[in-house]
């Protein structure tokens, strides 16, 4: 069981370049999330998707866009990368029944380590 | 503003020691509190706590929640070097960002042989 799969694992970009981080889950979860993790800052929510076809901003959305391509896949795009976006990015998913969250934890991918020069 | 505070931020112990990690929270519409362990990669789920006073156990790890005083502790007995990790505490809210978790900054535990 793969769970949550993120690609790539590592990436180095130059300032101004664009890039899409990919995330896929095989647990049939409705809700998916993108976080960034920086030293001393914990995990902060960038965007989330409660269900296929919907996306919403989290705590730190500026400089990012997302696409919920289908139930399995949720991508994060940096249109014009900036050094402040150097971070480790985690995708997560969670089960949901209708409009109610199921009492189960979020499951995380292994992360993408992104450096922007 | 909703917040989750973990203490200490880092801790160094020797194998065989017992450690207690703390997590306090101020969150509206509390639903549950979760503990995760993060080594090199993905945070992995340890416990979910929803009710006060009921201890959850898994091997040498245990956790309990106090909803009156708004905190939780994670205990690890007879620590091993494999317990070295960052331990994350997170709170789930009713009506939050559709199931988003509010995370603390983590406690970095280092267990020396």
mmCIF file of C-alpha atoms in Angstrom:
data_model
loop_
_atom_site.group_PDB
_atom_site.id
_atom_site.type_symbol
_atom_site.label_atom_id
_atom_site.label_comp_id
_atom_site.label_asym_id
_atom_site.label_seq_id
_atom_site.Cartn_x
_atom_site.Cartn_y
_atom_site.Cartn_z
ATOM 1 C CA UNK A 1 0.000 0.000 0.000
ATOM 2 C CA UNK A 2 1.729 3.182 -1.199
ATOM 3 C CA UNK A 3 -0.376 5.654 0.832
ATOM 4 C CA UNK A 4 0.585 9.210 -0.133
ATOM 5 C CA UNK A 5 3.229 9.591 -2.851
ATOM 6 C CA UNK A 6 5.024 12.844 -3.588
ATOM 7 C CA UNK A 7 7.289 13.679 -6.503
ATOM 8 C CA UNK A 8 9.970 14.838 -6.823
ATOM 9 C CA UNK A 9 11.800 14.166 -3.561
ATOM 10 C CA UNK A 10 14.352 16.933 -4.126
ATOM 11 C CA UNK A 11 14.517 19.937 -6.434
ATOM 12 C CA UNK A 12 16.733 22.973 -6.854
ATOM 13 C CA UNK A 13 15.323 25.982 -8.691
ATOM 14 C CA UNK A 14 16.540 29.405 -9.629
ATOM 15 C CA UNK A 15 14.586 32.470 -8.568
ATOM 16 C CA UNK A 16 11.765 33.112 -11.026
ATOM 17 C CA UNK A 17 11.481 29.550 -12.316
ATOM 18 C CA UNK A 18 8.202 27.686 -12.077
ATOM 19 C CA UNK A 19 7.579 24.193 -10.825
ATOM 20 C CA UNK A 20 4.755 21.806 -9.954
ATOM 21 C CA UNK A 21 4.920 19.426 -7.021
ATOM 22 C CA UNK A 22 2.865 16.287 -7.485
ATOM 23 C CA UNK A 23 0.911 14.347 -4.876
ATOM 24 C CA UNK A 24 -1.210 11.214 -5.232
ATOM 25 C CA UNK A 25 -2.984 9.054 -2.663
ATOM 26 C CA UNK A 26 -4.430 5.576 -3.071
ATOM 27 C CA UNK A 27 -6.550 5.453 0.106
ATOM 28 C CA UNK A 28 -9.730 6.812 -1.515
ATOM 29 C CA UNK A 29 -9.589 9.887 0.739
ATOM 30 C CA UNK A 30 -11.721 12.896 -0.078
ATOM 31 C CA UNK A 31 -9.629 15.613 1.574
ATOM 32 C CA UNK A 32 -6.073 16.547 0.668
ATOM 33 C CA UNK A 33 -3.657 19.158 2.031
ATOM 34 C CA UNK A 34 -0.389 20.894 1.237
ATOM 35 C CA UNK A 35 1.882 22.015 4.088
ATOM 36 C CA UNK A 36 5.282 23.578 4.272
ATOM 37 C CA UNK A 37 7.701 22.870 7.093
ATOM 38 C CA UNK A 38 10.402 25.343 8.019
ATOM 39 C CA UNK A 39 12.873 25.197 10.918
ATOM 40 C CA UNK A 40 11.289 26.497 14.101
ATOM 41 C CA UNK A 41 7.924 27.067 12.399
ATOM 42 C CA UNK A 42 6.230 23.688 12.481
ATOM 43 C CA UNK A 43 3.866 22.594 9.706
ATOM 44 C CA UNK A 44 1.824 25.370 8.105
ATOM 45 C CA UNK A 45 -1.107 24.828 5.765
ATOM 46 C CA UNK A 46 -0.737 26.287 2.275
ATOM 47 C CA UNK A 47 -3.885 25.041 0.524
ATOM 48 C CA UNK A 48 -6.387 22.285 1.010
ATOM 49 C CA UNK A 49 -9.035 20.486 -0.992
ATOM 50 C CA UNK A 50 -12.051 19.214 0.925
ATOM 51 C CA UNK A 51 -13.212 17.173 -2.039
ATOM 52 C CA UNK A 52 -12.662 16.732 -5.751
ATOM 53 C CA UNK A 53 -13.346 19.993 -7.534
ATOM 54 C CA UNK A 54 -12.856 22.297 -4.536
ATOM 55 C CA UNK A 55 -9.775 24.079 -3.206
ATOM 56 C CA UNK A 56 -9.299 26.676 -0.484
ATOM 57 C CA UNK A 57 -6.503 28.795 0.939
ATOM 58 C CA UNK A 58 -4.791 27.900 4.160
ATOM 59 C CA UNK A 59 -2.520 29.946 6.404
ATOM 60 C CA UNK A 60 0.271 30.745 3.895
ATOM 61 C CA UNK A 61 -1.123 30.630 0.306
ATOM 62 C CA UNK A 62 0.735 33.556 -1.275
ATOM 63 C CA UNK A 63 2.953 32.545 -4.195
ATOM 64 C CA UNK A 64 1.251 29.177 -4.706
ATOM 65 C CA UNK A 65 -1.569 27.678 -6.734
ATOM 66 C CA UNK A 66 -3.129 24.244 -6.530
ATOM 67 C CA UNK A 67 -5.113 21.878 -8.713
ATOM 68 C CA UNK A 68 -7.243 18.973 -7.558
ATOM 69 C CA UNK A 69 -6.975 16.983 -10.763
ATOM 70 C CA UNK A 70 -9.171 14.108 -9.578
ATOM 71 C CA UNK A 71 -9.865 12.321 -6.305
ATOM 72 C CA UNK A 72 -6.359 10.859 -6.156
ATOM 73 C CA UNK A 73 -4.191 13.782 -7.191
ATOM 74 C CA UNK A 74 -3.526 17.236 -5.730
ATOM 75 C CA UNK A 75 -0.715 19.337 -7.197
ATOM 76 C CA UNK A 76 1.018 22.457 -5.892
ATOM 77 C CA UNK A 77 2.464 25.008 -8.313
ATOM 78 C CA UNK A 78 5.024 27.733 -7.758
ATOM 79 C CA UNK A 79 4.602 30.164 -10.652
ATOM 80 C CA UNK A 80 7.670 32.305 -9.947
ATOM 81 C CA UNK A 81 9.826 30.763 -7.258
ATOM 82 C CA UNK A 82 11.377 32.977 -4.571
ATOM 83 C CA UNK A 83 14.118 32.145 -2.029
ATOM 84 C CA UNK A 84 11.504 32.498 0.767
ATOM 85 C CA UNK A 85 9.805 29.409 -0.655
ATOM 86 C CA UNK A 86 12.805 27.220 0.165
ATOM 87 C CA UNK A 87 11.244 24.623 2.419
ATOM 88 C CA UNK A 88 10.146 21.028 2.803
ATOM 89 C CA UNK A 89 6.679 20.492 1.349
ATOM 90 C CA UNK A 90 4.340 17.797 2.629
ATOM 91 C CA UNK A 91 1.152 16.526 1.102
ATOM 92 C CA UNK A 92 -1.433 14.820 3.307
ATOM 93 C CA UNK A 93 -4.829 13.195 2.910
ATOM 94 C CA UNK A 94 -7.700 12.371 5.185
ATOM 95 C CA UNK A 95 -10.927 10.383 5.012
ATOM 96 C CA UNK A 96 -14.249 12.209 5.004
ATOM 97 C CA UNK A 97 -17.862 11.028 4.863
ATOM 98 C CA UNK A 98 -20.169 13.505 3.193
ATOM 99 C CA UNK A 99 -19.692 16.848 4.917
ATOM 100 C CA UNK A 100 -18.251 15.331 8.098
ATOM 101 C CA UNK A 101 -14.661 14.496 8.863
ATOM 102 C CA UNK A 102 -14.083 10.936 9.931
ATOM 103 C CA UNK A 103 -12.248 10.485 13.243
ATOM 104 C CA UNK A 104 -9.058 9.395 11.569
ATOM 105 C CA UNK A 105 -5.674 11.053 11.271
ATOM 106 C CA UNK A 106 -4.142 12.740 8.290
ATOM 107 C CA UNK A 107 -1.644 10.582 6.410
ATOM 108 C CA UNK A 108 1.488 12.248 5.055
ATOM 109 C CA UNK A 109 3.773 11.747 2.092
ATOM 110 C CA UNK A 110 7.564 11.692 2.473
ATOM 111 C CA UNK A 111 7.944 15.318 1.444
ATOM 112 C CA UNK A 112 9.672 17.320 -1.281
ATOM 113 C CA UNK A 113 12.783 19.237 -0.281
ATOM 114 C CA UNK A 114 12.849 22.381 -2.408
ATOM 115 C CA UNK A 115 15.744 24.836 -2.571
ATOM 116 C CA UNK A 116 15.474 28.121 -4.440
ATOM 117 C CA UNK A 117 18.660 29.971 -5.226
ATOM 118 C CA UNK B 1 -5.845 33.076 17.641
ATOM 119 C CA UNK B 2 -5.743 29.287 17.782
ATOM 120 C CA UNK B 3 -2.395 27.919 18.925
ATOM 121 C CA UNK B 4 -0.629 24.759 19.982
ATOM 122 C CA UNK B 5 2.507 25.029 22.118
ATOM 123 C CA UNK B 6 4.933 22.194 22.716
ATOM 124 C CA UNK B 7 7.647 21.997 25.331
ATOM 125 C CA UNK B 8 10.496 21.505 25.558
ATOM 126 C CA UNK B 9 11.582 22.353 22.012
ATOM 127 C CA UNK B 10 14.500 19.960 22.311
ATOM 128 C CA UNK B 11 15.614 17.307 24.733
ATOM 129 C CA UNK B 12 18.685 15.089 25.036
ATOM 130 C CA UNK B 13 18.498 11.921 27.133
ATOM 131 C CA UNK B 14 20.357 8.628 27.477
ATOM 132 C CA UNK B 15 19.042 5.228 26.578
ATOM 133 C CA UNK B 16 16.846 3.829 29.304
ATOM 134 C CA UNK B 17 15.606 7.220 30.516
ATOM 135 C CA UNK B 18 11.919 8.089 30.701
ATOM 136 C CA UNK B 19 10.794 11.295 28.992
ATOM 137 C CA UNK B 20 7.639 13.387 29.098
ATOM 138 C CA UNK B 21 6.745 15.693 26.231
ATOM 139 C CA UNK B 22 4.176 18.417 26.735
ATOM 140 C CA UNK B 23 1.544 19.951 24.510
ATOM 141 C CA UNK B 24 -0.821 22.752 25.499
ATOM 142 C CA UNK B 25 -3.465 24.269 23.290
ATOM 143 C CA UNK B 26 -5.851 27.164 22.942
ATOM 144 C CA UNK B 27 -8.160 26.183 20.128
ATOM 145 C CA UNK B 28 -11.818 26.897 19.449
ATOM 146 C CA UNK B 29 -14.162 23.981 18.766
ATOM 147 C CA UNK B 30 -11.705 21.320 19.893
ATOM 148 C CA UNK B 31 -12.346 17.914 18.306
ATOM 149 C CA UNK B 32 -9.256 15.811 19.020
ATOM 150 C CA UNK B 33 -5.518 15.974 19.702
ATOM 151 C CA UNK B 34 -3.018 13.940 17.720
ATOM 152 C CA UNK B 35 0.614 12.979 18.230
ATOM 153 C CA UNK B 36 2.943 12.248 15.321
ATOM 154 C CA UNK B 37 6.555 11.057 15.188
ATOM 155 C CA UNK B 38 8.760 12.518 12.467
ATOM 156 C CA UNK B 39 12.116 11.015 11.653
ATOM 157 C CA UNK B 40 13.752 11.849 8.342
ATOM 158 C CA UNK B 41 10.613 11.966 6.260
ATOM 159 C CA UNK B 42 6.851 11.791 6.711
ATOM 160 C CA UNK B 43 5.214 12.390 10.085
ATOM 161 C CA UNK B 44 3.801 9.052 11.199
ATOM 162 C CA UNK B 45 0.701 8.835 13.354
ATOM 163 C CA UNK B 46 1.031 7.749 16.990
ATOM 164 C CA UNK B 47 -2.150 8.586 18.908
ATOM 165 C CA UNK B 48 -5.470 10.355 18.609
ATOM 166 C CA UNK B 49 -7.044 11.561 21.874
ATOM 167 C CA UNK B 50 -10.595 12.769 22.165
ATOM 168 C CA UNK B 51 -11.570 12.240 25.808
ATOM 169 C CA UNK B 52 -9.970 13.419 29.038
ATOM 170 C CA UNK B 53 -8.275 10.965 31.353
ATOM 171 C CA UNK B 54 -8.176 7.968 29.041
ATOM 172 C CA UNK B 55 -4.620 6.840 28.492
ATOM 173 C CA UNK B 56 -3.637 5.542 25.101
ATOM 174 C CA UNK B 57 -0.701 3.095 25.009
ATOM 175 C CA UNK B 58 1.451 1.584 22.350
ATOM 176 C CA UNK B 59 4.426 -0.355 23.645
ATOM 177 C CA UNK B 60 6.670 2.048 25.557
ATOM 178 C CA UNK B 61 4.694 5.106 24.446
ATOM 179 C CA UNK B 62 1.624 6.437 26.181
ATOM 180 C CA UNK B 63 -0.393 9.629 26.052
ATOM 181 C CA UNK B 64 -3.191 11.285 27.948
ATOM 182 C CA UNK B 65 -5.378 14.337 27.434
ATOM 183 C CA UNK B 66 -6.741 16.861 29.937
ATOM 184 C CA UNK B 67 -9.520 18.871 28.280
ATOM 185 C CA UNK B 68 -10.125 20.981 31.368
ATOM 186 C CA UNK B 69 -6.534 22.210 31.624
ATOM 187 C CA UNK B 70 -6.057 22.083 27.821
ATOM 188 C CA UNK B 71 -2.957 19.947 27.586
ATOM 189 C CA UNK B 72 -1.638 16.541 26.681
ATOM 190 C CA UNK B 73 1.515 14.625 27.540
ATOM 191 C CA UNK B 74 3.386 11.970 25.639
ATOM 192 C CA UNK B 75 5.466 9.599 27.757
ATOM 193 C CA UNK B 76 8.216 7.366 26.489
ATOM 194 C CA UNK B 77 9.670 4.844 28.928
ATOM 195 C CA UNK B 78 12.993 2.990 28.594
ATOM 196 C CA UNK B 79 14.009 5.179 25.672
ATOM 197 C CA UNK B 80 16.030 3.721 22.791
ATOM 198 C CA UNK B 81 18.129 5.414 20.118
ATOM 199 C CA UNK B 82 15.352 4.601 17.657
ATOM 200 C CA UNK B 83 13.083 6.978 19.570
ATOM 201 C CA UNK B 84 15.202 9.904 18.372
ATOM 202 C CA UNK B 85 12.859 12.046 16.297
ATOM 203 C CA UNK B 86 10.759 15.186 16.277
ATOM 204 C CA UNK B 87 7.439 14.633 18.040
ATOM 205 C CA UNK B 88 4.594 16.746 16.725
ATOM 206 C CA UNK B 89 1.392 17.595 18.520
ATOM 207 C CA UNK B 90 -1.615 18.720 16.481
ATOM 208 C CA UNK B 91 -5.191 19.706 17.234
ATOM 209 C CA UNK B 92 -8.207 19.001 15.066
ATOM 210 C CA UNK B 93 -11.189 21.359 15.167
ATOM 211 C CA UNK B 94 -14.843 21.021 14.376
ATOM 212 C CA UNK B 95 -15.639 23.339 11.511
ATOM 213 C CA UNK B 96 -11.963 24.109 10.869
ATOM 214 C CA UNK B 97 -10.465 24.234 7.399
ATOM 215 C CA UNK B 98 -12.212 21.021 6.424
ATOM 216 C CA UNK B 99 -10.125 18.716 8.566
ATOM 217 C CA UNK B 100 -6.914 20.723 8.728
ATOM 218 C CA UNK B 101 -4.712 20.239 11.779
ATOM 219 C CA UNK B 102 -3.093 23.002 13.823
ATOM 220 C CA UNK B 103 0.450 21.897 14.616
ATOM 221 C CA UNK B 104 2.851 22.815 17.365
ATOM 222 C CA UNK B 105 6.479 23.421 16.488
ATOM 223 C CA UNK B 106 7.549 20.009 17.711
ATOM 224 C CA UNK B 107 9.904 18.605 20.323
ATOM 225 C CA UNK B 108 13.203 17.266 19.031
ATOM 226 C CA UNK B 109 14.209 14.239 21.105
ATOM 227 C CA UNK B 110 17.754 12.902 20.916
ATOM 228 C CA UNK B 111 18.481 9.620 22.674
ATOM 229 C CA UNK B 112 22.186 8.919 23.209
ATOM 230 C CA UNK B 113 23.551 5.387 23.651
#
